[in-house]
């Protein structure tokens, strides 16, 4: 195992079989995280970049089996934040010293391309970097958002196992998800993707495929989180993913894609109070403090146990900054573009 980790640290390339061997080995956890931490430091440094997350609508036309926002969850109280308030939250983020905001929502048809362009322009006029995470759109819509100033886009592939994807994302198609990713990359966005860890029937082999897929798709950011069963979904009785396996997938992703951005995800924190701290010491270099208004947070329930519920934006930000400082790391000063993306722009 030592040899495999040394090889990964040096060549940033492992075969599917080698990835599977690491994922299956329960004795190498500490060493894997330490190796990923060293590679993180070598390629992207000690700064941790903050992204202010605004969850602006929990309406969704889709019905993903794992997600609490799925359209068939009739128990969920739905909300939309209006456009001036969304922009004022971004302004608030700026005043708190944040350089990037992430707009996330379900696939809410109320937010037409026209409305999104208005929001994007409003936020870009504040001089912030802007990431969108609003699901599958047409090539033209992505183009319009990019033209209006959007810099980055997060769209997880969720799983590269097509059957598993089809089973969990009814009415959606894996091929269309990949089409979205290709569109975004070719339009000059910094492309963020990622996967869920621990979906029912998901195999270690397919997680190895996920890591290889991130490389093949030339992603600039990868977010990995455990699947956490939500009580109002068909997967409510599923076992869910573990923090350790999620951390392993994340650390291996750092070894294979050394110069990308990797967030310590909120879902990791939901499983353990030190989930994000462990991620930050195992390859992660980004964290997304939640700046959604306190009253709305409890309704943006992708999964239960989100530790940001109930706090104000300032409290969330302070908690994150304290965590970073307690680890001896520093808060990123710039907007924290992916080093890989920046290198590609110069070529
Ligand atoms: N609607 C957009 C963005 C919001 S969902 C989209 O689907 O792309 C953001 C992410 O939440 C999804 O990509 C999924 O990976 C994650 N998610 C949804 N349900 C989850 C659950 N039960 N446990 C952990 N993560 C979940
Ligand atoms: Fe909607 Fe995204 Fe949840 Fe799927 S994962 S139901 S697309 S919010």
PDB file of C-alpha atoms in Angstrom, residues 11-237:
ATOM      1  CA  UNK A  11       2.819  10.299 -10.910  1.00  0.00           C
ATOM      2  CA  UNK A  12      -0.769  11.417 -10.107  1.00  0.00           C
ATOM      3  CA  UNK A  13      -1.957   8.393 -11.914  1.00  0.00           C
ATOM      4  CA  UNK A  14      -3.356   5.105 -10.642  1.00  0.00           C
ATOM      5  CA  UNK A  15      -5.126   2.360 -12.553  1.00  0.00           C
ATOM      6  CA  UNK A  16      -8.680   1.372 -11.700  1.00  0.00           C
ATOM      7  CA  UNK A  17      -7.346  -1.757  -9.963  1.00  0.00           C
ATOM      8  CA  UNK A  18      -4.924   0.286  -7.902  1.00  0.00           C
ATOM      9  CA  UNK A  19      -7.648   2.736  -6.856  1.00  0.00           C
ATOM     10  CA  UNK A  20      -9.841  -0.194  -5.827  1.00  0.00           C
ATOM     11  CA  UNK A  21      -6.982  -1.655  -3.765  1.00  0.00           C
ATOM     12  CA  UNK A  22      -6.598   1.603  -1.821  1.00  0.00           C
ATOM     13  CA  UNK A  23     -10.349   2.028  -1.356  1.00  0.00           C
ATOM     14  CA  UNK A  24     -10.642  -1.521  -0.016  1.00  0.00           C
ATOM     15  CA  UNK A  25      -7.737  -1.236   2.398  1.00  0.00           C
ATOM     16  CA  UNK A  26      -8.792  -0.196   5.885  1.00  0.00           C
ATOM     17  CA  UNK A  27      -5.280   0.037   7.299  1.00  0.00           C
ATOM     18  CA  UNK A  28      -4.001   2.912   5.153  1.00  0.00           C
ATOM     19  CA  UNK A  29      -6.462   5.654   6.138  1.00  0.00           C
ATOM     20  CA  UNK A  30      -4.027   7.893   8.041  1.00  0.00           C
ATOM     21  CA  UNK A  31      -1.282   7.494   5.506  1.00  0.00           C
ATOM     22  CA  UNK A  32      -3.629   8.213   2.609  1.00  0.00           C
ATOM     23  CA  UNK A  33      -4.917  11.409   4.209  1.00  0.00           C
ATOM     24  CA  UNK A  34      -1.393  12.547   5.100  1.00  0.00           C
ATOM     25  CA  UNK A  35      -0.170  11.934   1.554  1.00  0.00           C
ATOM     26  CA  UNK A  36      -3.123  13.850   0.098  1.00  0.00           C
ATOM     27  CA  UNK A  37      -2.470  16.663   2.587  1.00  0.00           C
ATOM     28  CA  UNK A  38       1.159  16.929   1.466  1.00  0.00           C
ATOM     29  CA  UNK A  39       0.148  17.008  -2.202  1.00  0.00           C
ATOM     30  CA  UNK A  40      -2.475  19.655  -1.440  1.00  0.00           C
ATOM     31  CA  UNK A  41       0.192  21.772   0.222  1.00  0.00           C
ATOM     32  CA  UNK A  42       2.662  21.296  -2.621  1.00  0.00           C
ATOM     33  CA  UNK A  43       0.224  22.181  -5.419  1.00  0.00           C
ATOM     34  CA  UNK A  44      -2.319  24.607  -3.980  1.00  0.00           C
ATOM     35  CA  UNK A  45      -0.695  25.835  -0.757  1.00  0.00           C
ATOM     36  CA  UNK A  46      -2.057  26.427   2.734  1.00  0.00           C
ATOM     37  CA  UNK A  47      -4.811  28.903   1.939  1.00  0.00           C
ATOM     38  CA  UNK A  48      -8.395  27.760   2.359  1.00  0.00           C
ATOM     39  CA  UNK A  49     -10.768  29.526   0.007  1.00  0.00           C
ATOM     40  CA  UNK A  50     -14.190  30.543   1.277  1.00  0.00           C
ATOM     41  CA  UNK A  51     -17.320  30.533  -0.880  1.00  0.00           C
ATOM     42  CA  UNK A  52     -20.473  32.131   0.475  1.00  0.00           C
ATOM     43  CA  UNK A  53     -23.322  29.729  -0.249  1.00  0.00           C
ATOM     44  CA  UNK A  54     -26.768  31.158  -1.001  1.00  0.00           C
ATOM     45  CA  UNK A  55     -29.499  28.520  -1.229  1.00  0.00           C
ATOM     46  CA  UNK A  56     -31.979  30.713  -3.053  1.00  0.00           C
ATOM     47  CA  UNK A  57     -34.800  28.294  -3.894  1.00  0.00           C
ATOM     48  CA  UNK A  58     -35.796  24.812  -2.755  1.00  0.00           C
ATOM     49  CA  UNK A  59     -38.339  24.224  -5.543  1.00  0.00           C
ATOM     50  CA  UNK A  60     -37.278  21.363  -7.805  1.00  0.00           C
ATOM     51  CA  UNK A  61     -38.899  19.784 -10.838  1.00  0.00           C
ATOM     52  CA  UNK A  62     -36.773  16.650 -10.449  1.00  0.00           C
ATOM     53  CA  UNK A  63     -37.338  13.647  -8.276  1.00  0.00           C
ATOM     54  CA  UNK A  64     -33.919  12.295  -7.341  1.00  0.00           C
ATOM     55  CA  UNK A  65     -34.567   9.420  -4.957  1.00  0.00           C
ATOM     56  CA  UNK A  66     -31.909  10.524  -2.459  1.00  0.00           C
ATOM     57  CA  UNK A  67     -32.782  14.208  -2.158  1.00  0.00           C
ATOM     58  CA  UNK A  68     -35.067  15.963   0.303  1.00  0.00           C
ATOM     59  CA  UNK A  69     -35.921  18.650  -2.258  1.00  0.00           C
ATOM     60  CA  UNK A  70     -37.387  16.104  -4.716  1.00  0.00           C
ATOM     61  CA  UNK A  71     -40.727  17.184  -6.154  1.00  0.00           C
ATOM     62  CA  UNK A  72     -42.683  14.379  -4.465  1.00  0.00           C
ATOM     63  CA  UNK A  73     -41.666  15.538  -1.002  1.00  0.00           C
ATOM     64  CA  UNK A  74     -44.951  17.233  -0.215  1.00  0.00           C
ATOM     65  CA  UNK A  75     -43.990  17.814   3.415  1.00  0.00           C
ATOM     66  CA  UNK A  76     -41.329  20.327   2.497  1.00  0.00           C
ATOM     67  CA  UNK A  77     -42.247  23.980   2.833  1.00  0.00           C
ATOM     68  CA  UNK A  78     -41.043  25.549  -0.409  1.00  0.00           C
ATOM     69  CA  UNK A  79     -39.453  29.009  -0.652  1.00  0.00           C
ATOM     70  CA  UNK A  80     -37.832  31.293  -3.182  1.00  0.00           C
ATOM     71  CA  UNK A  81     -35.716  34.271  -2.251  1.00  0.00           C
ATOM     72  CA  UNK A  82     -36.566  37.296  -4.389  1.00  0.00           C
ATOM     73  CA  UNK A  83     -33.999  38.809  -6.743  1.00  0.00           C
ATOM     74  CA  UNK A  84     -33.163  41.988  -4.783  1.00  0.00           C
ATOM     75  CA  UNK A  85     -32.695  39.915  -1.607  1.00  0.00           C
ATOM     76  CA  UNK A  86     -30.405  37.436  -3.399  1.00  0.00           C
ATOM     77  CA  UNK A  87     -28.261  40.328  -4.603  1.00  0.00           C
ATOM     78  CA  UNK A  88     -28.267  41.934  -1.175  1.00  0.00           C
ATOM     79  CA  UNK A  89     -27.076  38.644   0.367  1.00  0.00           C
ATOM     80  CA  UNK A  90     -24.184  38.656  -2.103  1.00  0.00           C
ATOM     81  CA  UNK A  91     -23.435  42.219  -1.089  1.00  0.00           C
ATOM     82  CA  UNK A  92     -23.490  41.156   2.528  1.00  0.00           C
ATOM     83  CA  UNK A  93     -21.003  38.383   1.654  1.00  0.00           C
ATOM     84  CA  UNK A  94     -18.760  40.946   0.046  1.00  0.00           C
ATOM     85  CA  UNK A  95     -18.919  43.193   3.105  1.00  0.00           C
ATOM     86  CA  UNK A  96     -17.938  40.223   5.258  1.00  0.00           C
ATOM     87  CA  UNK A  97     -14.800  39.851   3.129  1.00  0.00           C
ATOM     88  CA  UNK A  98     -15.874  36.931   0.937  1.00  0.00           C
ATOM     89  CA  UNK A  99     -14.648  36.949  -2.672  1.00  0.00           C
ATOM     90  CA  UNK A 100     -16.884  34.269  -4.176  1.00  0.00           C
ATOM     91  CA  UNK A 101     -20.541  33.424  -3.844  1.00  0.00           C
ATOM     92  CA  UNK A 102     -22.223  30.197  -4.873  1.00  0.00           C
ATOM     93  CA  UNK A 103     -25.871  30.327  -5.919  1.00  0.00           C
ATOM     94  CA  UNK A 104     -27.519  26.966  -5.391  1.00  0.00           C
ATOM     95  CA  UNK A 105     -31.103  25.776  -5.861  1.00  0.00           C
ATOM     96  CA  UNK A 106     -33.295  22.949  -6.983  1.00  0.00           C
ATOM     97  CA  UNK A 107     -34.218  23.011 -10.671  1.00  0.00           C
ATOM     98  CA  UNK A 108     -36.752  25.787 -10.246  1.00  0.00           C
ATOM     99  CA  UNK A 109     -38.467  26.822 -13.467  1.00  0.00           C
ATOM    100  CA  UNK A 110     -39.472  30.162 -11.959  1.00  0.00           C
ATOM    101  CA  UNK A 111     -35.867  31.263 -12.362  1.00  0.00           C
ATOM    102  CA  UNK A 112     -35.902  31.600 -16.137  1.00  0.00           C
ATOM    103  CA  UNK A 113     -32.736  32.419 -18.083  1.00  0.00           C
ATOM    104  CA  UNK A 114     -33.801  36.043 -18.092  1.00  0.00           C
ATOM    105  CA  UNK A 115     -34.181  36.180 -14.316  1.00  0.00           C
ATOM    106  CA  UNK A 116     -30.892  34.348 -13.792  1.00  0.00           C
ATOM    107  CA  UNK A 117     -29.087  36.799 -16.068  1.00  0.00           C
ATOM    108  CA  UNK A 118     -30.468  39.667 -13.996  1.00  0.00           C
ATOM    109  CA  UNK A 119     -29.173  38.044 -10.794  1.00  0.00           C
ATOM    110  CA  UNK A 120     -25.788  37.201 -12.323  1.00  0.00           C
ATOM    111  CA  UNK A 121     -25.286  40.748 -13.594  1.00  0.00           C
ATOM    112  CA  UNK A 122     -26.310  42.188 -10.240  1.00  0.00           C
ATOM    113  CA  UNK A 123     -23.824  40.015  -8.370  1.00  0.00           C
ATOM    114  CA  UNK A 124     -21.008  40.507 -10.881  1.00  0.00           C
ATOM    115  CA  UNK A 125     -21.394  44.278 -10.613  1.00  0.00           C
ATOM    116  CA  UNK A 126     -20.275  43.855  -6.974  1.00  0.00           C
ATOM    117  CA  UNK A 127     -16.924  42.518  -8.190  1.00  0.00           C
ATOM    118  CA  UNK A 128     -17.397  39.012  -6.760  1.00  0.00           C
ATOM    119  CA  UNK A 129     -16.539  35.710  -8.410  1.00  0.00           C
ATOM    120  CA  UNK A 130     -19.732  33.770  -9.040  1.00  0.00           C
ATOM    121  CA  UNK A 131     -20.447  30.052  -9.057  1.00  0.00           C
ATOM    122  CA  UNK A 132     -23.785  28.609 -10.140  1.00  0.00           C
ATOM    123  CA  UNK A 133     -25.180  25.271  -9.002  1.00  0.00           C
ATOM    124  CA  UNK A 134     -28.665  25.187 -10.473  1.00  0.00           C
ATOM    125  CA  UNK A 135     -28.719  21.924 -12.390  1.00  0.00           C
ATOM    126  CA  UNK A 136     -29.160  20.904 -16.005  1.00  0.00           C
ATOM    127  CA  UNK A 137     -29.793  23.675 -18.548  1.00  0.00           C
ATOM    128  CA  UNK A 138     -29.532  24.013 -22.325  1.00  0.00           C
ATOM    129  CA  UNK A 139     -26.265  24.912 -24.051  1.00  0.00           C
ATOM    130  CA  UNK A 140     -27.746  28.321 -24.832  1.00  0.00           C
ATOM    131  CA  UNK A 141     -28.694  29.011 -21.245  1.00  0.00           C
ATOM    132  CA  UNK A 142     -25.206  28.155 -20.019  1.00  0.00           C
ATOM    133  CA  UNK A 143     -23.863  30.498 -22.693  1.00  0.00           C
ATOM    134  CA  UNK A 144     -26.147  33.297 -21.553  1.00  0.00           C
ATOM    135  CA  UNK A 145     -25.061  32.886 -17.909  1.00  0.00           C
ATOM    136  CA  UNK A 146     -21.412  32.853 -18.918  1.00  0.00           C
ATOM    137  CA  UNK A 147     -21.874  35.977 -21.025  1.00  0.00           C
ATOM    138  CA  UNK A 148     -23.579  37.674 -18.086  1.00  0.00           C
ATOM    139  CA  UNK A 149     -20.459  36.947 -16.024  1.00  0.00           C
ATOM    140  CA  UNK A 150     -20.832  33.580 -14.257  1.00  0.00           C
ATOM    141  CA  UNK A 151     -17.349  32.152 -13.620  1.00  0.00           C
ATOM    142  CA  UNK A 152     -17.898  28.643 -12.334  1.00  0.00           C
ATOM    143  CA  UNK A 153     -20.510  25.907 -12.310  1.00  0.00           C
ATOM    144  CA  UNK A 154     -21.051  22.982  -9.980  1.00  0.00           C
ATOM    145  CA  UNK A 155     -22.835  19.947 -11.333  1.00  0.00           C
ATOM    146  CA  UNK A 156     -22.051  16.621  -9.741  1.00  0.00           C
ATOM    147  CA  UNK A 157     -22.196  13.544 -11.892  1.00  0.00           C
ATOM    148  CA  UNK A 158     -23.404  11.849  -8.650  1.00  0.00           C
ATOM    149  CA  UNK A 159     -22.223   8.438  -9.924  1.00  0.00           C
ATOM    150  CA  UNK A 160     -20.602   7.154 -13.107  1.00  0.00           C
ATOM    151  CA  UNK A 161     -22.529   3.902 -12.789  1.00  0.00           C
ATOM    152  CA  UNK A 162     -25.167   4.590 -15.432  1.00  0.00           C
ATOM    153  CA  UNK A 163     -27.674   2.073 -14.129  1.00  0.00           C
ATOM    154  CA  UNK A 164     -27.354   3.391 -10.599  1.00  0.00           C
ATOM    155  CA  UNK A 165     -27.754   6.936 -11.928  1.00  0.00           C
ATOM    156  CA  UNK A 166     -30.852   6.004 -13.914  1.00  0.00           C
ATOM    157  CA  UNK A 167     -32.368   4.196 -10.918  1.00  0.00           C
ATOM    158  CA  UNK A 168     -31.808   7.160  -8.602  1.00  0.00           C
ATOM    159  CA  UNK A 169     -32.555  10.007 -10.982  1.00  0.00           C
ATOM    160  CA  UNK A 170     -35.806   9.089 -12.722  1.00  0.00           C
ATOM    161  CA  UNK A 171     -36.636  11.163 -15.846  1.00  0.00           C
ATOM    162  CA  UNK A 172     -33.047  12.348 -16.032  1.00  0.00           C
ATOM    163  CA  UNK A 173     -30.291  11.000 -18.225  1.00  0.00           C
ATOM    164  CA  UNK A 174     -26.650  10.383 -17.415  1.00  0.00           C
ATOM    165  CA  UNK A 175     -25.720  11.363 -20.969  1.00  0.00           C
ATOM    166  CA  UNK A 176     -27.375  14.750 -20.563  1.00  0.00           C
ATOM    167  CA  UNK A 177     -25.489  15.343 -17.322  1.00  0.00           C
ATOM    168  CA  UNK A 178     -22.223  14.683 -19.190  1.00  0.00           C
ATOM    169  CA  UNK A 179     -23.404  16.945 -22.027  1.00  0.00           C
ATOM    170  CA  UNK A 180     -23.883  19.713 -19.463  1.00  0.00           C
ATOM    171  CA  UNK A 181     -20.373  19.183 -18.127  1.00  0.00           C
ATOM    172  CA  UNK A 182     -18.851  19.256 -21.614  1.00  0.00           C
ATOM    173  CA  UNK A 183     -20.773  22.426 -22.507  1.00  0.00           C
ATOM    174  CA  UNK A 184     -19.642  24.191 -19.354  1.00  0.00           C
ATOM    175  CA  UNK A 185     -16.004  23.233 -19.775  1.00  0.00           C
ATOM    176  CA  UNK A 186     -15.926  24.286 -23.428  1.00  0.00           C
ATOM    177  CA  UNK A 187     -17.596  27.609 -22.631  1.00  0.00           C
ATOM    178  CA  UNK A 188     -14.725  28.502 -20.303  1.00  0.00           C
ATOM    179  CA  UNK A 189     -16.374  27.922 -16.942  1.00  0.00           C
ATOM    180  CA  UNK A 190     -14.336  26.481 -14.124  1.00  0.00           C
ATOM    181  CA  UNK A 191     -16.075  23.134 -13.936  1.00  0.00           C
ATOM    182  CA  UNK A 192     -16.996  21.623 -10.598  1.00  0.00           C
ATOM    183  CA  UNK A 193     -18.382  18.121 -10.273  1.00  0.00           C
ATOM    184  CA  UNK A 194     -18.289  15.302  -7.775  1.00  0.00           C
ATOM    185  CA  UNK A 195     -20.128  12.263  -6.516  1.00  0.00           C
ATOM    186  CA  UNK A 196     -22.175  10.847  -3.701  1.00  0.00           C
ATOM    187  CA  UNK A 197     -20.587   8.099  -1.647  1.00  0.00           C
ATOM    188  CA  UNK A 198     -22.694   5.290  -0.235  1.00  0.00           C
ATOM    189  CA  UNK A 199     -25.756   5.167  -2.477  1.00  0.00           C
ATOM    190  CA  UNK A 200     -27.539   1.811  -2.164  1.00  0.00           C
ATOM    191  CA  UNK A 201     -25.947  -0.720  -4.560  1.00  0.00           C
ATOM    192  CA  UNK A 202     -22.989   1.547  -5.274  1.00  0.00           C
ATOM    193  CA  UNK A 203     -19.768  -0.452  -5.588  1.00  0.00           C
ATOM    194  CA  UNK A 204     -16.145   0.337  -4.762  1.00  0.00           C
ATOM    195  CA  UNK A 205     -15.396  -0.346  -8.435  1.00  0.00           C
ATOM    196  CA  UNK A 206     -17.755   2.424  -9.512  1.00  0.00           C
ATOM    197  CA  UNK A 207     -16.181   4.859  -7.030  1.00  0.00           C
ATOM    198  CA  UNK A 208     -12.823   4.125  -8.665  1.00  0.00           C
ATOM    199  CA  UNK A 209     -14.482   4.866 -12.016  1.00  0.00           C
ATOM    200  CA  UNK A 210     -15.793   8.148 -10.584  1.00  0.00           C
ATOM    201  CA  UNK A 211     -12.255   9.285  -9.717  1.00  0.00           C
ATOM    202  CA  UNK A 212     -10.989   8.378 -13.195  1.00  0.00           C
ATOM    203  CA  UNK A 213     -13.976  10.174 -14.730  1.00  0.00           C
ATOM    204  CA  UNK A 214     -13.131  13.422 -12.884  1.00  0.00           C
ATOM    205  CA  UNK A 215      -9.706  13.296 -14.498  1.00  0.00           C
ATOM    206  CA  UNK A 216     -11.049  12.421 -17.943  1.00  0.00           C
ATOM    207  CA  UNK A 217     -13.536  15.326 -17.787  1.00  0.00           C
ATOM    208  CA  UNK A 218     -10.739  17.693 -16.783  1.00  0.00           C
ATOM    209  CA  UNK A 219     -12.658  19.032 -13.774  1.00  0.00           C
ATOM    210  CA  UNK A 220     -11.395  22.080 -11.886  1.00  0.00           C
ATOM    211  CA  UNK A 221     -13.217  21.360  -8.653  1.00  0.00           C
ATOM    212  CA  UNK A 222     -14.523  18.160  -7.104  1.00  0.00           C
ATOM    213  CA  UNK A 223     -16.943  17.952  -4.188  1.00  0.00           C
ATOM    214  CA  UNK A 224     -17.427  14.576  -2.558  1.00  0.00           C
ATOM    215  CA  UNK A 225     -19.985  13.866   0.090  1.00  0.00           C
ATOM    216  CA  UNK A 226     -21.538  10.918   1.855  1.00  0.00           C
ATOM    217  CA  UNK A 227     -25.100  10.105   0.863  1.00  0.00           C
ATOM    218  CA  UNK A 228     -27.245  10.789   3.946  1.00  0.00           C
ATOM    219  CA  UNK A 229     -30.734   9.234   3.882  1.00  0.00           C
ATOM    220  CA  UNK A 230     -33.562  11.746   4.159  1.00  0.00           C
ATOM    221  CA  UNK A 231     -36.717  10.599   6.031  1.00  0.00           C
ATOM    222  CA  UNK A 232     -39.131  11.966   3.394  1.00  0.00           C
ATOM    223  CA  UNK A 233     -37.569  10.113   0.450  1.00  0.00           C
ATOM    224  CA  UNK A 234     -37.820   6.565  -0.925  1.00  0.00           C
ATOM    225  CA  UNK A 235     -34.274   5.922   0.354  1.00  0.00           C
ATOM    226  CA  UNK A 236     -35.174   6.764   3.944  1.00  0.00           C
ATOM    227  CA  UNK A 237     -34.229   3.308   5.238  1.00  0.00           C
TER     228      UNK A 237
END
